[in-house]
Amino acid sequence: MRKSMKRHIYADNAATTKIDQEAFNAMVPWLTDEYGNPSQPYSFAKKPRLALVEARETIAKCINANPEQIFFTSGGTESNNWAIKCFCSKNEQRVLISSPIEHHAILNAAKDAIGLITHFVSVNEYGEIDLIGLEKLLLETNKKYSSNTNIMVSVMCANNEIGTIQPIKESAYLAHKYGAIFHTDAVQAIGHIPIDVKDLDVDLLSASAHKFNGPKGIGFLYDKKQFLRIHNSGGTQEFGRRAGTECVASIVGMAVALKNNCIRLEENKKHIQMLEEYLLSGLRRIKLDFIRNGSKTHIPGNISLSFKNSDGEMLLHRLDLMGISVSTGAACDSSKTQLSHVLKAINCDSKYAEGTIRISLGKDNTTEECDVIINSLYKIINSSRK
Ligand code: PLP
């Protein structure tokens, strides 16, 4: 007799998400029949060209932007690199103020940006940035550097490892008060919490489709006033700012996925929050000794748990053997074994920090799956007590 297939439980939605079926269906014609290059002048290029216009409009509407403020990129990493490296020309003096818990696409872009001076504003034990510290830093920066220094504040909307949502409106307000421009990495937030760029008053915002049930390798950057000086030599695509033939299928898929996630945002949030509560109360019921990292204001379903005297790597691999996909923190960090920069910055208790995993639930997860996760963690932790 055939052995029954082991059930797979995907609980790593902060790393990537399953593509929305409607988004997938909407992509197909642009890969099969309507494959024309949108830049060509003949009639076969008209439909793909129009598809780009419509996708840009859809995306802009979802975040209350204007279509000409949306620039398609290859994803969150490229959008963040653009923002950090191109907010003024290379020979102007520039200062970045950011947080120590940003994604590496910000932290490493800042390290690599030639001539960029970076200062970090601290975060508290919940990963929330210190707004008083930010104002102090802006004041000091204004005093220290000449008046024609370009200053950017970049604070992520929501943290990928612990889910903490930052006070973006307040941070943007402070940045503008001191003449700085404001960027937010909204990769974990877009499609999961409401984002209104006008209300938040952000100048630049990064997004990535695969985090909101769109395809991988596509994202966008919102640039309010064409602040960025991008040097991408080639054709005149993206209003002459990002050369290269557009991936029409992915752009269309991204727009459909974002629209659907925004329409169902409240419904999805309610379901995911119910699952989150269910999972946490289940773990408390079986009396596992753990702390939950992050702020009360967090992305629905992003659950960073640190188990006492345990080992996150071991938990990840043993859950994997049981058919459950979770993460030890940032997906991009999974090859490294040292404590993540986020856990260090929030001063996670050393008895717990090494036993950290991130369970990130999505709209397709169920309470039955949460039961399996609870029981599996119970078995693993009780059989591996140090
Ligand atoms: N920023 C944040 C907060 C992320 O979580 C990620 C991906 O994990 C990125 C940026 C990078 O996005 P992408 O995978 O689209 O390059």
XYZ file of C-alpha atoms and ligand atoms in Angstrom:
402
model
C 0.000 0.000 0.000
C 1.164 3.548 -0.711
C 2.163 5.527 2.343
C -0.054 8.577 2.812
C 1.634 11.851 1.845
C 2.890 13.868 4.804
C 0.900 17.096 5.110
C 2.881 20.275 4.626
C 2.120 23.243 6.867
C 3.467 26.523 5.593
C 3.938 28.996 8.458
C 6.594 31.285 7.005
C 4.457 33.930 5.311
C 6.835 36.730 6.317
C 9.471 35.069 4.088
C 7.160 34.745 1.114
C 3.513 34.022 0.319
C 1.596 31.734 -2.003
C 0.508 33.468 -5.179
C -3.098 34.623 -5.346
C -4.893 32.435 -7.948
C -6.526 35.416 -9.635
C -3.155 37.177 -9.847
C -1.636 34.063 -11.408
C -4.455 33.774 -13.956
C -4.093 37.447 -14.838
C -0.378 36.929 -15.575
C -0.744 34.090 -18.076
C -1.861 35.999 -21.219
C 1.180 38.312 -20.979
C 3.496 35.295 -21.028
C 1.715 33.411 -23.806
C -0.279 35.330 -26.420
C 0.299 38.996 -25.559
C 4.076 38.901 -25.328
C 4.779 42.146 -27.225
C 7.378 44.583 -25.948
C 5.421 47.537 -24.496
C 7.969 50.019 -25.864
C 7.382 49.131 -29.516
C 5.291 51.505 -31.653
C 3.197 48.857 -33.490
C -0.303 47.756 -32.536
C 0.817 44.390 -31.031
C 2.519 46.408 -28.245
C -0.570 48.427 -27.444
C -2.203 45.921 -25.069
C 0.899 45.292 -22.915
C 1.517 49.046 -22.807
C -2.035 49.597 -21.602
C -1.650 46.773 -19.068
C 1.292 48.641 -17.512
C -0.740 51.838 -17.302
C -3.627 50.013 -15.628
C -1.365 48.138 -13.188
C 0.329 51.389 -12.161
C -3.069 52.995 -11.592
C -4.300 50.036 -9.529
C -1.201 50.022 -7.328
C -1.305 53.804 -6.870
C -4.967 53.618 -5.813
C -4.207 50.926 -3.194
C -1.813 53.263 -1.353
C -3.496 56.601 -2.200
C -0.674 57.700 -4.518
C -0.672 59.078 -8.068
C 0.325 56.653 -10.859
C 3.360 58.716 -11.904
C 4.761 58.289 -8.362
C 5.009 54.493 -8.756
C 8.204 52.970 -10.209
C 8.398 49.245 -10.859
C 11.499 47.493 -9.498
C 12.663 43.908 -9.014
C 11.455 43.890 -5.383
C 12.122 45.186 -1.899
C 15.899 44.920 -2.077
C 16.184 47.028 -5.213
C 13.674 49.609 -3.981
C 15.587 49.979 -0.703
C 18.942 50.216 -2.497
C 17.564 52.942 -4.746
C 16.255 54.900 -1.783
C 19.424 54.671 0.310
C 21.979 55.137 -2.462
C 20.257 57.667 -4.705
C 18.619 60.248 -2.476
C 21.139 62.792 -3.679
C 24.059 62.790 -6.068
C 27.242 61.029 -4.965
C 29.265 64.203 -4.581
C 26.830 65.925 -2.223
C 27.179 65.445 1.544
C 24.557 63.012 2.801
C 23.515 61.637 6.147
C 21.171 58.744 6.849
C 19.316 58.251 10.126
C 17.898 54.777 10.469
C 17.136 52.062 13.025
C 19.357 49.108 13.983
C 16.557 46.618 13.238
C 16.126 47.428 9.546
C 16.326 44.670 6.954
C 19.804 43.996 5.522
C 18.649 45.550 2.247
C 18.790 48.860 4.151
C 21.695 48.174 6.511
C 24.028 46.808 3.836
C 22.975 49.401 1.257
C 23.929 52.067 3.822
C 27.308 50.374 4.416
C 27.981 50.192 0.668
C 26.857 53.730 -0.193
C 30.036 55.696 -0.803
C 30.360 58.789 1.391
C 27.137 58.153 3.287
C 27.296 58.856 7.023
C 24.819 56.729 8.978
C 23.462 57.267 12.490
C 21.121 54.881 14.268
C 18.261 55.747 16.557
C 17.743 53.185 19.310
C 14.743 50.885 19.737
C 13.172 49.705 22.996
C 12.653 46.089 24.134
C 9.610 45.823 21.848
C 11.536 47.059 18.807
C 9.776 50.442 18.754
C 11.959 53.356 17.725
C 12.678 56.113 20.215
C 10.958 59.217 18.776
C 12.607 61.525 21.322
C 15.977 60.039 20.314
C 15.087 60.580 16.650
C 14.320 64.256 17.217
C 17.576 64.667 19.181
C 19.550 63.029 16.399
C 17.921 65.229 13.749
C 18.707 68.330 15.807
C 22.349 67.264 16.315
C 22.713 66.358 12.632
C 21.390 69.754 11.589
C 23.870 71.482 13.934
C 26.846 69.310 12.985
C 26.628 69.370 9.199
C 26.400 72.273 6.783
C 23.001 73.524 5.638
C 23.339 71.928 2.208
C 23.764 68.431 3.670
C 21.062 66.037 2.463
C 19.481 64.119 5.305
C 17.281 61.065 4.967
C 15.416 59.228 7.705
C 14.615 55.616 6.846
C 12.453 53.635 9.268
C 10.732 50.392 8.335
C 6.958 50.233 8.518
C 6.979 46.800 10.142
C 9.836 44.565 11.218
C 10.209 41.253 9.399
C 11.529 39.263 12.384
C 9.274 40.418 15.221
C 6.425 42.169 13.390
C 6.634 45.468 15.313
C 4.852 48.310 13.503
C 6.727 51.609 13.765
C 5.207 55.079 14.293
C 5.686 56.086 10.654
C 3.492 59.186 10.590
C 5.252 60.602 13.654
C 8.726 59.738 12.274
C 7.939 61.366 8.900
C 6.653 64.447 10.716
C 9.930 64.763 12.660
C 12.038 64.186 9.543
C 10.224 66.979 7.702
C 10.400 69.312 10.711
C 14.199 69.176 10.383
C 14.318 69.333 6.580
C 15.025 65.632 6.003
C 13.301 63.366 3.513
C 11.580 60.255 4.786
C 11.710 56.707 3.442
C 9.962 53.646 4.768
C 10.590 49.997 3.914
C 6.969 48.826 3.821
C 7.741 45.346 2.454
C 6.151 43.541 5.430
C 3.269 45.974 5.770
C 1.782 46.554 2.314
C -1.247 44.342 1.705
C -1.425 43.446 5.423
C -2.220 46.749 7.123
C -3.756 49.885 5.556
C -1.134 52.135 3.959
C -2.009 55.652 2.845
C 1.091 57.485 1.664
C -0.613 60.889 1.821
C -1.823 60.394 5.369
C 1.554 59.026 6.511
C 3.263 61.819 4.544
C 6.168 59.635 3.445
C 8.408 60.721 0.563
C 9.599 57.263 -0.460
C 8.249 53.783 0.176
C 9.492 50.308 -0.812
C 7.263 47.303 -1.532
C 7.660 43.738 -2.771
C 4.924 41.679 -4.475
C 5.837 38.239 -3.123
C 5.056 39.370 0.423
C 1.429 40.101 -0.511
C 0.569 37.024 -2.583
C 2.067 38.364 -5.787
C 4.893 36.927 -7.903
C 8.558 36.991 -6.867
C 11.140 39.326 -8.419
C 8.842 42.324 -8.757
C 8.089 45.268 -6.496
C 7.762 49.006 -6.596
C 9.033 52.186 -5.149
C 6.752 55.118 -4.360
C 8.652 58.342 -4.990
C 6.484 61.324 -4.090
C 8.366 64.087 -5.853
C 10.951 62.248 -7.946
C 13.424 62.767 -5.078
C 15.696 60.003 -6.266
C 18.497 60.528 -8.724
C 18.702 57.155 -10.321
C 21.508 56.403 -12.696
C 20.338 53.439 -14.681
C 21.697 53.775 -18.193
C 19.702 52.310 -21.050
C 16.259 52.868 -22.517
C 13.559 55.274 -21.423
C 11.304 52.896 -19.476
C 9.822 53.958 -16.131
C 9.672 57.639 -17.102
C 13.304 57.438 -18.170
C 14.468 56.473 -14.680
C 14.806 52.689 -14.711
C 15.897 51.280 -18.031
C 15.033 47.742 -19.110
C 12.070 45.981 -20.725
C 9.259 45.669 -18.206
C 8.059 42.265 -17.033
C 4.432 42.901 -17.919
C 3.130 39.591 -16.517
C 4.710 40.135 -13.096
C 3.604 43.746 -12.921
C 0.011 42.761 -13.751
C 0.187 39.915 -11.186
C 1.484 42.305 -8.540
C -1.349 44.777 -9.165
C -4.065 42.089 -8.960
C -2.536 40.576 -5.801
C -2.296 43.947 -4.069
C -5.823 44.925 -5.047
C -7.220 41.623 -3.746
C -5.251 41.810 -0.500
C -6.407 45.387 0.070
C -10.055 44.465 -0.601
C -9.829 41.534 1.858
C -7.494 43.219 4.326
C -9.930 43.398 7.265
C -11.306 39.900 6.655
C -7.787 38.428 6.418
C -6.623 40.383 9.470
C -9.525 39.072 11.560
C -8.829 35.467 10.544
C -5.080 35.733 11.123
C -5.517 37.446 14.500
C -7.884 34.660 15.568
C -5.241 32.083 14.546
C -2.543 33.991 16.377
C -4.549 34.030 19.608
C -5.410 30.339 19.140
C -1.760 29.372 18.678
C -0.498 31.435 21.607
C -3.170 30.240 24.023
C -2.452 26.657 22.934
C 1.249 27.098 23.674
C 0.447 28.637 27.073
C -1.967 25.807 27.869
C 0.738 23.171 27.429
C 2.992 25.288 29.666
C 5.958 25.786 27.383
C 8.337 28.403 28.758
C 8.606 31.087 26.075
C 8.497 34.805 25.476
C 6.842 36.456 22.526
C 8.999 39.183 20.980
C 7.780 42.435 19.475
C 5.278 45.145 20.184
C 1.531 44.951 20.876
C 1.176 46.845 17.607
C 2.393 44.244 15.162
C 1.725 42.752 11.746
C -1.037 40.135 12.054
C 0.392 36.629 12.244
C 4.070 37.542 12.706
C 4.874 35.574 15.880
C 8.461 35.592 17.114
C 8.815 33.120 19.972
C 11.880 32.537 22.151
C 11.840 29.248 24.067
C 13.890 28.990 27.273
C 17.157 27.040 26.998
C 16.340 25.880 23.510
C 17.905 26.183 20.069
C 16.059 27.871 17.200
C 18.010 25.996 14.503
C 17.140 22.669 16.076
C 13.468 23.666 16.401
C 13.354 24.744 12.755
C 14.879 21.477 11.483
C 12.793 19.210 13.678
C 9.612 21.055 12.714
C 10.730 20.703 9.103
C 11.006 16.929 9.554
C 7.404 17.035 10.773
C 6.339 18.886 7.611
C 6.157 22.385 9.120
C 7.975 25.373 7.584
C 8.912 28.154 10.005
C 11.929 30.432 10.221
C 14.568 31.224 12.813
C 14.157 34.930 12.075
C 14.921 36.731 8.841
C 14.883 34.286 5.919
C 17.994 35.976 4.579
C 19.769 35.112 7.850
C 18.988 31.411 7.832
C 22.495 30.408 6.694
C 24.061 32.128 9.691
C 23.837 30.778 13.192
C 24.623 33.883 15.210
C 21.916 35.811 17.033
C 20.061 38.156 14.717
C 20.727 41.896 14.838
C 17.070 42.412 15.758
C 17.167 40.170 18.844
C 20.403 41.861 19.890
C 18.914 45.348 19.448
C 15.848 44.527 21.582
C 18.082 42.930 24.237
C 16.295 39.589 24.136
C 16.956 37.651 27.380
C 20.012 35.430 26.788
C 18.306 32.368 28.320
C 15.667 32.596 25.627
C 17.279 34.320 22.632
C 18.955 31.243 21.129
C 15.666 29.373 21.176
C 13.942 31.786 18.802
C 11.724 30.874 15.876
C 9.402 32.996 13.792
C 6.017 31.516 12.962
C 4.292 33.736 10.412
C 0.695 32.797 9.757
C -1.178 33.836 6.647
C -4.730 33.956 5.351
C -4.658 30.308 4.218
C -3.604 28.827 7.580
C -6.175 27.036 9.751
C -6.776 26.230 13.440
C -6.091 22.533 12.645
C -2.645 23.557 11.406
C -2.099 25.559 14.593
C -2.965 22.424 16.618
C -0.307 20.482 14.708
C 2.267 23.230 15.338
C 1.414 23.337 19.076
C 1.652 19.551 19.464
C 4.855 19.354 17.440
C 6.546 22.055 19.523
C 5.424 20.279 22.688
C 6.975 16.990 21.532
C 10.230 18.572 20.327
C 10.811 20.775 23.357
C 9.980 18.066 25.889
C 12.210 15.528 24.171
C 15.168 17.908 23.890
C 15.352 19.488 27.334
C 18.945 20.434 28.099
N 12.610 44.552 3.502
C 11.981 43.731 4.357
C 11.417 44.285 5.630
C 11.868 42.365 4.072
O 11.245 41.546 4.942
C 12.434 41.874 2.862
C 12.390 40.428 2.567
O 12.390 39.583 3.437
C 13.053 42.772 1.988
C 13.123 44.102 2.344
C 13.626 42.315 0.680
O 12.587 42.133 -0.266
P 12.797 41.265 -1.579
O 12.799 39.843 -1.172
O 11.634 41.591 -2.452
O 14.067 41.714 -2.201
